[in-house]
XYZ file of C-alpha atoms in Angstrom:
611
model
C -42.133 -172.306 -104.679
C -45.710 -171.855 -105.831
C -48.846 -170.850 -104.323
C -50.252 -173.561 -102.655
C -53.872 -174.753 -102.600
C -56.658 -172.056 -103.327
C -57.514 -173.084 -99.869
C -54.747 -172.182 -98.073
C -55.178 -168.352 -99.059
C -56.790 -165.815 -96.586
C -58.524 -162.386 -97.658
C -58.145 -158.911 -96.692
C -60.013 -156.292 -98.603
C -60.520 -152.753 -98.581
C -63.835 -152.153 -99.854
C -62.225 -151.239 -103.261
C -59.910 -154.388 -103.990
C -58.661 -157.851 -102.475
C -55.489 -159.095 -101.073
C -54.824 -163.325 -101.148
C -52.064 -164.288 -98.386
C -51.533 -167.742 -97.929
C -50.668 -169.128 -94.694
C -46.675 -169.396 -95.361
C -46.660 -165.478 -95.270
C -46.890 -165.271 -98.734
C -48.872 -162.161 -101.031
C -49.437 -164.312 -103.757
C -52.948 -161.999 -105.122
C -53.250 -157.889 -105.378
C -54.767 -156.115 -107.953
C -54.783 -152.660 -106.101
C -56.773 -150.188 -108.390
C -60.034 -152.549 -107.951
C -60.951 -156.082 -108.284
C -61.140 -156.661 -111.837
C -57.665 -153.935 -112.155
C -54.368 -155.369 -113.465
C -52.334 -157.960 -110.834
C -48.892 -156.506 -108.958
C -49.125 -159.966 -107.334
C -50.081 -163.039 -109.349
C -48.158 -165.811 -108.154
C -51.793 -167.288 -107.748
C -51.436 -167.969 -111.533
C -47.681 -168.292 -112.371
C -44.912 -168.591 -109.699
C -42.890 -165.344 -112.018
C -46.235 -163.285 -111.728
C -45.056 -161.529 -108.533
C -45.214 -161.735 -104.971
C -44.578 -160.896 -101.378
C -43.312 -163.368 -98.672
C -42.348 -162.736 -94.784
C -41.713 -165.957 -93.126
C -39.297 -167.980 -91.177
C -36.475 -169.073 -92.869
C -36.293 -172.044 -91.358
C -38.837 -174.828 -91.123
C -42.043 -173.663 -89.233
C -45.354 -174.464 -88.805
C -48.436 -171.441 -88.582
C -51.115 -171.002 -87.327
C -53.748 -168.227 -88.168
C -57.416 -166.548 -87.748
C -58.843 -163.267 -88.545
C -58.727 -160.813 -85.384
C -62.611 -160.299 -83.805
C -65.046 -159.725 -86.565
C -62.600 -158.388 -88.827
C -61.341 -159.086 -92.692
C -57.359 -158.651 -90.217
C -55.056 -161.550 -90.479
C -52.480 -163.012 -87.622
C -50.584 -165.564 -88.610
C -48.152 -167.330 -85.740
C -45.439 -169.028 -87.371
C -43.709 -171.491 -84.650
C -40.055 -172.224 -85.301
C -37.746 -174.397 -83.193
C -35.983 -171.338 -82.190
C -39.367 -169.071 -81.067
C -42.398 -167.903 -82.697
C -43.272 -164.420 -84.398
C -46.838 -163.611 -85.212
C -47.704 -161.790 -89.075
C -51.117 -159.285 -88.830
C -51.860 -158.413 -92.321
C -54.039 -155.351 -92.942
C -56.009 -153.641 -96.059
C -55.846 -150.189 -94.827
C -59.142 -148.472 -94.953
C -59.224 -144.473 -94.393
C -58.665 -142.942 -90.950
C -61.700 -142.521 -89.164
C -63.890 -144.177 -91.692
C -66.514 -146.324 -89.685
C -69.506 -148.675 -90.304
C -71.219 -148.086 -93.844
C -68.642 -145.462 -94.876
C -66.085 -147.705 -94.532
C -64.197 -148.887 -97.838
C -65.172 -145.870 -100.002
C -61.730 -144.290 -99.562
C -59.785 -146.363 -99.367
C -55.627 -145.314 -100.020
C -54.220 -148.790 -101.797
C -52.225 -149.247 -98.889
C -51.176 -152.829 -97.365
C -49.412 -153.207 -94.210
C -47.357 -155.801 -92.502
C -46.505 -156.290 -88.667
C -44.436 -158.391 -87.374
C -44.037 -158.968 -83.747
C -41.510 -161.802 -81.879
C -43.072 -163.641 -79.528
C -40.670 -165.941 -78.038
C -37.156 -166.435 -78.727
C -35.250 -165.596 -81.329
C -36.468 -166.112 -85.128
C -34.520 -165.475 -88.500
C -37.182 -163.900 -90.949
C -36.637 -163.100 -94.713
C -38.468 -160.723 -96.791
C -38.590 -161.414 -100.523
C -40.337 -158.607 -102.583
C -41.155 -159.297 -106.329
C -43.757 -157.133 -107.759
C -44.739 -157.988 -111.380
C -46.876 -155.046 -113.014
C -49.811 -156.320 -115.573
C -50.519 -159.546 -114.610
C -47.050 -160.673 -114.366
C -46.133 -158.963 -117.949
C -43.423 -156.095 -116.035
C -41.076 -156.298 -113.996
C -40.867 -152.787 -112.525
C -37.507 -150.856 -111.829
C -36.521 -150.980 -108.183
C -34.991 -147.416 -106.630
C -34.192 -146.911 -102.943
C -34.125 -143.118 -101.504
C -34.898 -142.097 -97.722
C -35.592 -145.703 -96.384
C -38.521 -146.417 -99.365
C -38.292 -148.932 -101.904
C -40.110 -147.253 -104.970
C -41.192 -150.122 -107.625
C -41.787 -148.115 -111.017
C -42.883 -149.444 -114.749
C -45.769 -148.102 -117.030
C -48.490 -146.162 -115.150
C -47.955 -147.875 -111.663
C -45.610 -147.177 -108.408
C -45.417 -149.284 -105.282
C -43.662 -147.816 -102.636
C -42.357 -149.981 -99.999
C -41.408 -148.785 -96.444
C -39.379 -151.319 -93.998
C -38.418 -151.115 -90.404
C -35.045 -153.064 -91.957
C -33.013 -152.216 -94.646
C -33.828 -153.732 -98.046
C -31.425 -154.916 -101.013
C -32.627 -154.319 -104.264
C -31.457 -156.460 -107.146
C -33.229 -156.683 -110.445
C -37.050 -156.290 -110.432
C -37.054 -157.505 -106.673
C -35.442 -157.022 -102.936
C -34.775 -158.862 -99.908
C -34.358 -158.868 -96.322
C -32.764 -161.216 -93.585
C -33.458 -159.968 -90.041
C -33.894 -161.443 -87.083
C -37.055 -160.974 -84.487
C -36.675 -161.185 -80.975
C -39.442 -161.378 -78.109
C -41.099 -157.884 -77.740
C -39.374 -156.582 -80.817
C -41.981 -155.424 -83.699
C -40.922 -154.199 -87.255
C -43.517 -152.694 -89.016
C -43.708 -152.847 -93.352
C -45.836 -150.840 -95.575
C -46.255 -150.669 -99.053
C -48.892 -148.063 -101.133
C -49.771 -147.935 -104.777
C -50.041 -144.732 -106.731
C -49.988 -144.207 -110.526
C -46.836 -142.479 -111.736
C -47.968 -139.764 -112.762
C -48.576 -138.528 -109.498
C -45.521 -136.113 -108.936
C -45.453 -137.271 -105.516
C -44.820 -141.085 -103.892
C -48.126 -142.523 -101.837
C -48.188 -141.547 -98.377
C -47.200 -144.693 -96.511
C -49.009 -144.751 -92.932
C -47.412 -146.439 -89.972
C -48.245 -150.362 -90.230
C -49.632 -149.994 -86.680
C -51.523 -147.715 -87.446
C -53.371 -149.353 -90.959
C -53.564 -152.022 -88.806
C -55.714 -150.423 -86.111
C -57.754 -148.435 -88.467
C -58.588 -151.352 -90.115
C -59.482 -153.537 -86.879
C -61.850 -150.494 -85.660
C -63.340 -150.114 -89.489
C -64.248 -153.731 -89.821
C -65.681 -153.706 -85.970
C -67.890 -150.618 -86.850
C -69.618 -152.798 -89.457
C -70.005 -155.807 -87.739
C -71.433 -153.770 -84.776
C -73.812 -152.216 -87.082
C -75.337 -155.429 -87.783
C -74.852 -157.535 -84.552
C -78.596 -158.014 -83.670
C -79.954 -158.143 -87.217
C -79.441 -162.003 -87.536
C -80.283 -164.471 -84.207
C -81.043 -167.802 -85.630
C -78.958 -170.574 -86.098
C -75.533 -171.059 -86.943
C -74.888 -167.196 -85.770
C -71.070 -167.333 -86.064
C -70.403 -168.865 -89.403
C -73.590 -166.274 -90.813
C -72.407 -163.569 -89.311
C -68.629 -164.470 -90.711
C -70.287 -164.669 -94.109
C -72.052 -161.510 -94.264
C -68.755 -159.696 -93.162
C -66.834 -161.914 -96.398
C -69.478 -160.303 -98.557
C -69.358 -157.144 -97.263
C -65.369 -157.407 -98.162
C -66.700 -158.654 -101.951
C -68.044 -155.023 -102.250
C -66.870 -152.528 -104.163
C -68.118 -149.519 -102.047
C -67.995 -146.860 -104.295
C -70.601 -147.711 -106.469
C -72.138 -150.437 -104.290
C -71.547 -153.460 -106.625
C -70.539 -156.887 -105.497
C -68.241 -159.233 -107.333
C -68.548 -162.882 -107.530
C -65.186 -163.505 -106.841
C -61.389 -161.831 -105.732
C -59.987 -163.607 -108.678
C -59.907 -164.964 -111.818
C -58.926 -168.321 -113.446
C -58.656 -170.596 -110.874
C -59.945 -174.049 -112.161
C -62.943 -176.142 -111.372
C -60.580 -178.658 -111.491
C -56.801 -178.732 -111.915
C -55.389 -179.036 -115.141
C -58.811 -178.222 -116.645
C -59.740 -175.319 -118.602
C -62.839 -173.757 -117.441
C -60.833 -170.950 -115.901
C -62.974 -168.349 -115.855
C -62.676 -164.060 -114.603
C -64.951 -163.756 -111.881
C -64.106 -160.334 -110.560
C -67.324 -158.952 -111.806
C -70.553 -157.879 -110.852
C -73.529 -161.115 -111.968
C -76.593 -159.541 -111.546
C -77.439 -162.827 -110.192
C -75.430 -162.820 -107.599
C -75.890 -159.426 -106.709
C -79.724 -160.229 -106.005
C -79.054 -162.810 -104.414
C -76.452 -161.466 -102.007
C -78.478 -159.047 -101.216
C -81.511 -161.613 -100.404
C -78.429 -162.684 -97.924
C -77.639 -159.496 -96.165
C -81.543 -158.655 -95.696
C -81.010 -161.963 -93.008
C -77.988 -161.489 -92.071
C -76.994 -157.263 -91.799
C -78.628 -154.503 -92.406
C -80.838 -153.731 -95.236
C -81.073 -149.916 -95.147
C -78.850 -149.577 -98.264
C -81.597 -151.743 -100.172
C -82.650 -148.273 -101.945
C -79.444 -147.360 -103.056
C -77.896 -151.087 -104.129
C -81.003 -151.228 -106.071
C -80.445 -147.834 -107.866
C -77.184 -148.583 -108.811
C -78.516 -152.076 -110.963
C -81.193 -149.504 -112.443
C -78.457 -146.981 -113.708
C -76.020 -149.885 -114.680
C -79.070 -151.615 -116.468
C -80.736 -148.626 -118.125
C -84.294 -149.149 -120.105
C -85.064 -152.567 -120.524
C -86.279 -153.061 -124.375
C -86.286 -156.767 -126.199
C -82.743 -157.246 -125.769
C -81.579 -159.483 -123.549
C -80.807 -157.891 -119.889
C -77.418 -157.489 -119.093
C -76.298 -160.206 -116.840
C -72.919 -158.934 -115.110
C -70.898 -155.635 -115.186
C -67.457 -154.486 -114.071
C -67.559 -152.506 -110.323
C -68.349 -149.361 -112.014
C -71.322 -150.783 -114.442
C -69.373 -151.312 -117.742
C -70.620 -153.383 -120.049
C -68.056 -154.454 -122.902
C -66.280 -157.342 -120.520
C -64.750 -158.917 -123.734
C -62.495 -161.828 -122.608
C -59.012 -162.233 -123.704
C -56.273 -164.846 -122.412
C -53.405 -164.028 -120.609
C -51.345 -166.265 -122.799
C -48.134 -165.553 -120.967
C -49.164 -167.178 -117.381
C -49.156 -171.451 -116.462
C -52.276 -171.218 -114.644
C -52.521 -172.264 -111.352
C -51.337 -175.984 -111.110
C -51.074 -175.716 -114.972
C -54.696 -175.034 -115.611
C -54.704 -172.897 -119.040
C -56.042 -170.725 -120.033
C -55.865 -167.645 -117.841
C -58.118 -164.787 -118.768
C -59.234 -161.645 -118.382
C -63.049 -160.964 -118.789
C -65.812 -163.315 -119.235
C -67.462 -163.678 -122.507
C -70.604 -164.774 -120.166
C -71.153 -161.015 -120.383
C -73.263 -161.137 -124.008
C -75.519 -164.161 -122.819
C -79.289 -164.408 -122.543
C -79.849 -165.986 -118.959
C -83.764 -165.013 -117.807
C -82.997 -166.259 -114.424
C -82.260 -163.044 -113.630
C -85.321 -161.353 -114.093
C -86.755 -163.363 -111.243
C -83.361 -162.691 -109.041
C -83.547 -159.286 -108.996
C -87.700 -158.701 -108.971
C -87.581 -161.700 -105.402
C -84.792 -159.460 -104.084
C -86.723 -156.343 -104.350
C -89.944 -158.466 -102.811
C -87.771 -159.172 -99.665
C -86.572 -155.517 -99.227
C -90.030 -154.059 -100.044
C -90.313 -152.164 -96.632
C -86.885 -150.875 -97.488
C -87.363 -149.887 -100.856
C -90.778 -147.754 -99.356
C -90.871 -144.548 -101.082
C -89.374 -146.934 -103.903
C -87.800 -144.857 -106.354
C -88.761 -143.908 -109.789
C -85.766 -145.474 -111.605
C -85.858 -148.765 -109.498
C -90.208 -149.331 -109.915
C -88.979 -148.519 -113.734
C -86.502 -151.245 -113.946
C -88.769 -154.163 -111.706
C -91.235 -153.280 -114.095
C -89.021 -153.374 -117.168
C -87.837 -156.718 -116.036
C -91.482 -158.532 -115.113
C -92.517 -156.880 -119.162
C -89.594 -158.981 -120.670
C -90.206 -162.260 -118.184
C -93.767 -162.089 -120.039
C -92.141 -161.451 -123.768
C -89.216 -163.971 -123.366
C -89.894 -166.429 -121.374
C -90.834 -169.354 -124.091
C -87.187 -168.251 -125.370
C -84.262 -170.940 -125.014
C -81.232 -169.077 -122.886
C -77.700 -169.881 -121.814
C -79.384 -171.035 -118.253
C -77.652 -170.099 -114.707
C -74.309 -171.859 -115.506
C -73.736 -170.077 -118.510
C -73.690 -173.167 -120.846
C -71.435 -171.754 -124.078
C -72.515 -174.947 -126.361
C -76.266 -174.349 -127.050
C -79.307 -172.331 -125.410
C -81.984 -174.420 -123.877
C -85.220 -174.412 -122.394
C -83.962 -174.844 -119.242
C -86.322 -175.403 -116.282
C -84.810 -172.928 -113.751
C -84.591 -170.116 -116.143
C -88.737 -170.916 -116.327
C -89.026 -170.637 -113.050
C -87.014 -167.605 -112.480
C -89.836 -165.849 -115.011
C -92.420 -167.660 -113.254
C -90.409 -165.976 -109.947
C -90.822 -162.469 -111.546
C -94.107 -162.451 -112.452
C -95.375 -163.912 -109.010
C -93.434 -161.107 -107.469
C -94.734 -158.424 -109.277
C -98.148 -159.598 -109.026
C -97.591 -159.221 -105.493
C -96.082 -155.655 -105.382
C -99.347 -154.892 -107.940
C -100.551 -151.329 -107.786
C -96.595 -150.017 -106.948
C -95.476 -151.307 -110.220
C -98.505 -150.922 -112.567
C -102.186 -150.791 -113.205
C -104.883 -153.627 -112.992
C -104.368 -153.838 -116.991
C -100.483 -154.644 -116.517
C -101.288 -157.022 -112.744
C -103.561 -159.019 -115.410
C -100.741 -159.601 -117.951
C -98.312 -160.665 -115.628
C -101.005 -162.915 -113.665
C -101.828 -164.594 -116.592
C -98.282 -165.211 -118.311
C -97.268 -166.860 -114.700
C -99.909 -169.217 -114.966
C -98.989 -170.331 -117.893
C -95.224 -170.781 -116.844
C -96.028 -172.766 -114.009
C -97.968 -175.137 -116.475
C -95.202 -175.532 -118.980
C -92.693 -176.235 -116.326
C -95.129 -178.498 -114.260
C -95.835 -180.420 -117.566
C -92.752 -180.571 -119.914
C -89.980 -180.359 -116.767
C -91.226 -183.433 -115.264
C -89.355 -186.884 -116.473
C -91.913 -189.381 -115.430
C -88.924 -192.986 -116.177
C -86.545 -190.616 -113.806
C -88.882 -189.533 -111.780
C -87.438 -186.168 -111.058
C -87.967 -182.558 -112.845
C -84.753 -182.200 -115.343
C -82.291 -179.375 -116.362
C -84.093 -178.361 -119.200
C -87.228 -179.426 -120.866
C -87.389 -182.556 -122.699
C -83.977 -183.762 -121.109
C -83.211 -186.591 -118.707
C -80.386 -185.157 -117.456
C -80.675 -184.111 -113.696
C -79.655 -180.522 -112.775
C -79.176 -179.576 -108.925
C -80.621 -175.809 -110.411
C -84.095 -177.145 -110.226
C -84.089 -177.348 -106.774
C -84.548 -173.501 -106.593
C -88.406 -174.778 -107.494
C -89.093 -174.544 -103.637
C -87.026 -172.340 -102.640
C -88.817 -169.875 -104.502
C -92.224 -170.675 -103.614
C -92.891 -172.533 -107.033
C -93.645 -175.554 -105.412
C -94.004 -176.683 -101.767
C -90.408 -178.968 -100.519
C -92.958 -181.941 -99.755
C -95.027 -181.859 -102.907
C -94.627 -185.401 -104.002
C -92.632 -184.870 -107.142
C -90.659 -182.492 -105.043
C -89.941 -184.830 -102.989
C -89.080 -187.427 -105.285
C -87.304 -184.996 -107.117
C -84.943 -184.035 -104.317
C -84.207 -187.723 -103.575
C -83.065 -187.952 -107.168
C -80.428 -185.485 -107.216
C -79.167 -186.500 -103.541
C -79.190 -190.115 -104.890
C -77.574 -189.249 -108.053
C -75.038 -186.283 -107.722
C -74.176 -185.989 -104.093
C -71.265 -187.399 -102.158
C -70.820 -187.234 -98.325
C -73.259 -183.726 -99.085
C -71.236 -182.299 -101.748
C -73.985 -182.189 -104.394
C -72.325 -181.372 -108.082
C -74.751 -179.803 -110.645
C -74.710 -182.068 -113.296
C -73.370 -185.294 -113.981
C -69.781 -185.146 -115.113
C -69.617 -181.738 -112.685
C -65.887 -182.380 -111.520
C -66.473 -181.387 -107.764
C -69.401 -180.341 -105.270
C -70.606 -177.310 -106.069
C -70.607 -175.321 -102.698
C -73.942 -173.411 -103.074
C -75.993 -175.976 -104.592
C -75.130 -177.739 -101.725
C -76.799 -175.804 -99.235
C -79.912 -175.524 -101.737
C -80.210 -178.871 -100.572
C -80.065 -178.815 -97.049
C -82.673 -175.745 -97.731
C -85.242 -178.390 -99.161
C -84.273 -180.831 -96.860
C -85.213 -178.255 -93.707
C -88.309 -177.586 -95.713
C -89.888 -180.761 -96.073
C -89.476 -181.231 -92.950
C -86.415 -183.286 -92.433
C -85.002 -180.897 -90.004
C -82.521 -183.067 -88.160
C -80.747 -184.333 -91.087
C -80.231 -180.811 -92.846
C -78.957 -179.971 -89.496
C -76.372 -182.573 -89.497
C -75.602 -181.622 -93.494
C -75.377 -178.058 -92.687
C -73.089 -178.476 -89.750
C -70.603 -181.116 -92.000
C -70.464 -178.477 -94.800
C -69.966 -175.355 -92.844
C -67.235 -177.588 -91.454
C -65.712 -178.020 -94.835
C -64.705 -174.054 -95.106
C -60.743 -173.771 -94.508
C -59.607 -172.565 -91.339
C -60.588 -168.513 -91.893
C -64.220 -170.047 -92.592
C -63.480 -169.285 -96.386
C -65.606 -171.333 -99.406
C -64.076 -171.341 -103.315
C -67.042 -172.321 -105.810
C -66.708 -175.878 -105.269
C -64.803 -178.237 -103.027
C -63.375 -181.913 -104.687
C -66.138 -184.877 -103.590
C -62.877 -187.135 -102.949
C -60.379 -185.221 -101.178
C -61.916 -181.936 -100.341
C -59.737 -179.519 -101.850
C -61.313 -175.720 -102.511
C -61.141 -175.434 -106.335
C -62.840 -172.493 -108.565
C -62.815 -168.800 -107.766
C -62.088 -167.594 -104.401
C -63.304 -166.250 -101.839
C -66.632 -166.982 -104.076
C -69.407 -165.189 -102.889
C -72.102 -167.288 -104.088
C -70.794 -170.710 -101.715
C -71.530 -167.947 -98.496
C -74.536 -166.850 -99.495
C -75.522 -170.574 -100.047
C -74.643 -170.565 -96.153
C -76.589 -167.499 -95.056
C -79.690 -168.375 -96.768
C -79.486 -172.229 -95.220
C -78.995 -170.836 -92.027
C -82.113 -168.935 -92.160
C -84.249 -171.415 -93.454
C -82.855 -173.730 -91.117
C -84.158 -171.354 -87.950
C -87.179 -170.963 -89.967
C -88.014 -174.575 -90.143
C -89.585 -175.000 -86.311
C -92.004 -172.010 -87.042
C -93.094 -174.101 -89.909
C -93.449 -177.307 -88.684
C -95.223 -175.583 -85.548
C -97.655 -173.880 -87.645
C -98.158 -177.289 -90.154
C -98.969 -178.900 -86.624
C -96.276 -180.657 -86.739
C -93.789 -181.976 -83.865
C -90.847 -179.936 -83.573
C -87.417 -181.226 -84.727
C -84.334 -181.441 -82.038
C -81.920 -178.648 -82.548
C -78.458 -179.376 -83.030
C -75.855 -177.109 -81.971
C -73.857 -175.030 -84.321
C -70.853 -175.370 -85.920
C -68.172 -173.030 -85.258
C -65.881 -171.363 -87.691
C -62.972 -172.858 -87.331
């Protein structure tokens, strides 16, 4: 048995790690010291890489959803002999509630299963595989505890039932009757520890977990009332579960390796911090949930980044602001669905991408009233990054999909700089003197003209990927999202049609040609320029048919397949739901705009649930 689809999977997360449970029961994804820590479950990669299953052991069917604004899973598997329902937890710490949640977190997973109607055989099979599949741990029993031990790592597994242990593994066979409930828990500690973890009552991770996630949510229940509430407000709570809370940082992904398309071989370790996407998630949250921790986020990219000198800027970290992510395959795993190689790190880490600089500076724009006393480190950094925009922006770079043949001159990295120096024009006086305003003022202008002159391909009639290309690039249509140009400018326009003409299927818009699938967040770029020049209804309708296209916990991977819609890439991937967020907005925004163009307002279509 293997993992199924990337789609299938649901997430749980503790504000320190990530847990991937697909809907036959199955733990097929834990790295329990943090995101981008060794696997104890990989069968996401290789079927021998570990896992844990509860289900039926006969044939069944499930059903699932999260439980009320919550990252808790119930799964109702239906059987011809009854049903029993599976609520999977990350436990957070006792008590913990709304921003503190997630900073404490004990490594602690728990499983409750409860019959529901008649009487259902279950099996347990428990196969933890230490380092990424590499160890199989030694399996002891003693006072009703199943201790997994190998290298620096214990799991200890408490069951309601008794457990065999052979080697490396144990099982269970039990069966669940209505009203009965057995409870499972299992806790990671390092070895060295002279005692095992303490192992809380399922219930009772369970409940702390349910109240934890609601605290949050609650927190942030009025900060977002436009469209498309449900599926925004879903999306903000997946991206609060992409945080690492300690330090603040937000990955781009729970996993590594899966493929943008099966059998391929850009499998790449997402389980870092982009600085990209960090800016942008936060441009996300400041729509969707509260933006008080603007101040802090912000402090921890200034202490990750340090002084800014003619180096390129550091363009992703791991959770606690290393540098050195050197990537190395895991030559030992098959991939998922055969798709090698599997690694660990991403060599994406020593690229020039000047994007950035306009990411983060726009981000701090949004959250100005937030970031009011700003502090010294952070006004250091914005103006350490508008300084190198001005230096480096002529430069060719890697661009914002981290091209490893050649740097380019590639059009959105211009306009990112262009971004920057706009921005901190605008902040002015709070970042530097008149002599420094002038500097920037002038170096923007002079962006904008490069980018206006050699980005535009007059036989193609669209702007390209890079300058002097004709290849289209879905990147470029960041140009109004930005505020570089407006969405109906006539090249825009024309622009726009291009891409949609040329790389989108049924709204799945790929970035390139020979892109093997939709990429989920350039997708919603478009429905972003479609709302903003005015074409209302129809983003509407494109919005509503992609939100649509999540899997059944509202979930996105990085791209979904044009032909049959299968999730492929990285998942959850935390770029595809701030795509969402960010449409959504713009989407509300749209009938302010039109109003105030004098313009007749667009009908409003209802939204589209999460499923």
């Amino acid at each position: 048995m293997d993992s199924g689809p990337i789609g299938d999977h649901g997430f749980l997360a503790d504000g320190r790690t990530a847990v991937l449970v697909d809907r036959a029961g199955s733990v097929n994804w834990w790295c329990p010291l943090r995101f981008d820590g060794p696997s104890v479950f990989g069968r996401l990669l290789d079927d021998d890489a570990g896992h844990w299953s509860i289900q039926p052991e006969d044939h069944f069917t499930s059903e699932r959803s999260y439980l009320d604004d919550t990252l808790v899973l119930r799964t109702v598997f239906t059987t011809r002999q009854g049903s029993v329902a599976v609520t999977d937890a990350l436990a957070l710490e006792p008590g913990a509630r709304g921003h503190d949640i997630g900073l404490r977190s004990p490594r602690v997973l728990g499983r409750v299963v409860e019959g529901l109607s008649g009487e259902v055989p279950v099996r347990l099979d428990y196969r933890p595989r230490f380092e990424y599949g590499r160890v199989t741990a030694y399996l002891t029993g003693q006072e009703g505890v199943v201790h997994a031990t190998a290298g620096g790592c214990r799991l200890s597994l408490r069951a309601d039932v008794p457990l065999e242990c052979g080697h490396g593994d144990a099982t269970a066979t039990f069966t669940v009757r209505a009203g009965q409930t057995y409870r499972f828990t299992l806790g990671h500690a390092p070895t060295y520890d002279a005692d095992p973890p303490a192992l809380p009552d399922a219930d009772r991770v369970v409940a702390d977990a349910v109240a934890g996630w609601r605290s949050w949510a609650d927190l942030h229940a009025d900060q977002y009332r436009g469209l498309f509430r449900d599926e925004v407000r879903h999306s903000a709570l997946i991206l609060q579960g992409m945080t690492y809370r300690p330090s603040g940082a937000i990955v781009a992904a729970a996993t590594t390796s899966l493929p943008e398309e099966p059998g391929g071989d850009r499998n790449y370790d997402y389980r870092y911090v982009w600085v990209r996407d960090f800016s942008l998630t936060l441009q996300a949250l400041w729509r969707a949930a509260c933006p008080d921790e603007a101040n802090r986020q912000f402090a921890w990219v200034a202490r990750a980044m340090g002084r800014i000198g003619d180096e390129p800027v550091p363009i992703m970290y791991g959770v606690q602001g290393e540098r050195d992510l050197t990537e190395h395959p895991l030559d030992h795993l098959a991939g998922y669905a055969d798709s090698r190689p599997v690694f660990v790190g991403n060599e994406a880490w020593r690229q020039r991408q000047s994007d950035v600089l306009g990411e983060i500076l726009d981000a701090a724009w949004l959250m100005r009233h937030y970031l009011d006393p700003m502090m010294p480190d952070v006004r250091q950094l914005l103006r350490d990054l508008a300084d190198q925009a001005v230096r480096n922006w002529q430069r060719p770079d890697a661009g914002m999909w981290e091209a490893r043949d050649a740097e380019r001159h590639y059009v959105s990295s211009k306009v990112q700089c262009w971004t920057a120096l706009d921005r901190a024009v605008r902040f002015g006086p709070r970042l530097g003197d008149q002599t420094d305003v002038a500097r920037w003022a002038a170096a923007r202008d002079e962006i904008r003209e490069a980018v206006l002159t050699q980005g535009w391909h007059e036989r193609l009639g669209a702007y390209t990927g890079a300058f002097g290309s004709d290849k289209l690039d879905a990147s470029v249509l960041l140009m109004p999202l930005v505020g570089f140009l407006p969405a109906d400018d006539p090249r825009m326009r024309s622009t726009v049609r291009v891409i949609e003409r040329e790389l989108s299927h049924d709204g799945l818009l790929r970035r390139w040609d020979g892109d093997p699938a939709g990429f989920v967040i350039c997708s919603f770029w478009l429905v972003s320029c479609l709302a903003l020049a005015g074409e209302v209804d129809r983003a509407h309708h494109m919005f509503g048919r992609l939100a649509a296209r999540a899997n059944d916990l509202g979930l996105f991977a990085e791209q979904i397949d044009q032909a049959t819609g299968e999730q492929l890439g990285n998942f959850p991937q935390a770029f595809s739901h701030i795509g969402l967020i960010n449409a959504a907005g713009r989407l509300t925004e749209a009938p302010e705009r039109r109003a105030a163009a004098g313009q007749p307002p667009a009908s409003v279509v209802r939204s589209v649930k999460v499923r």
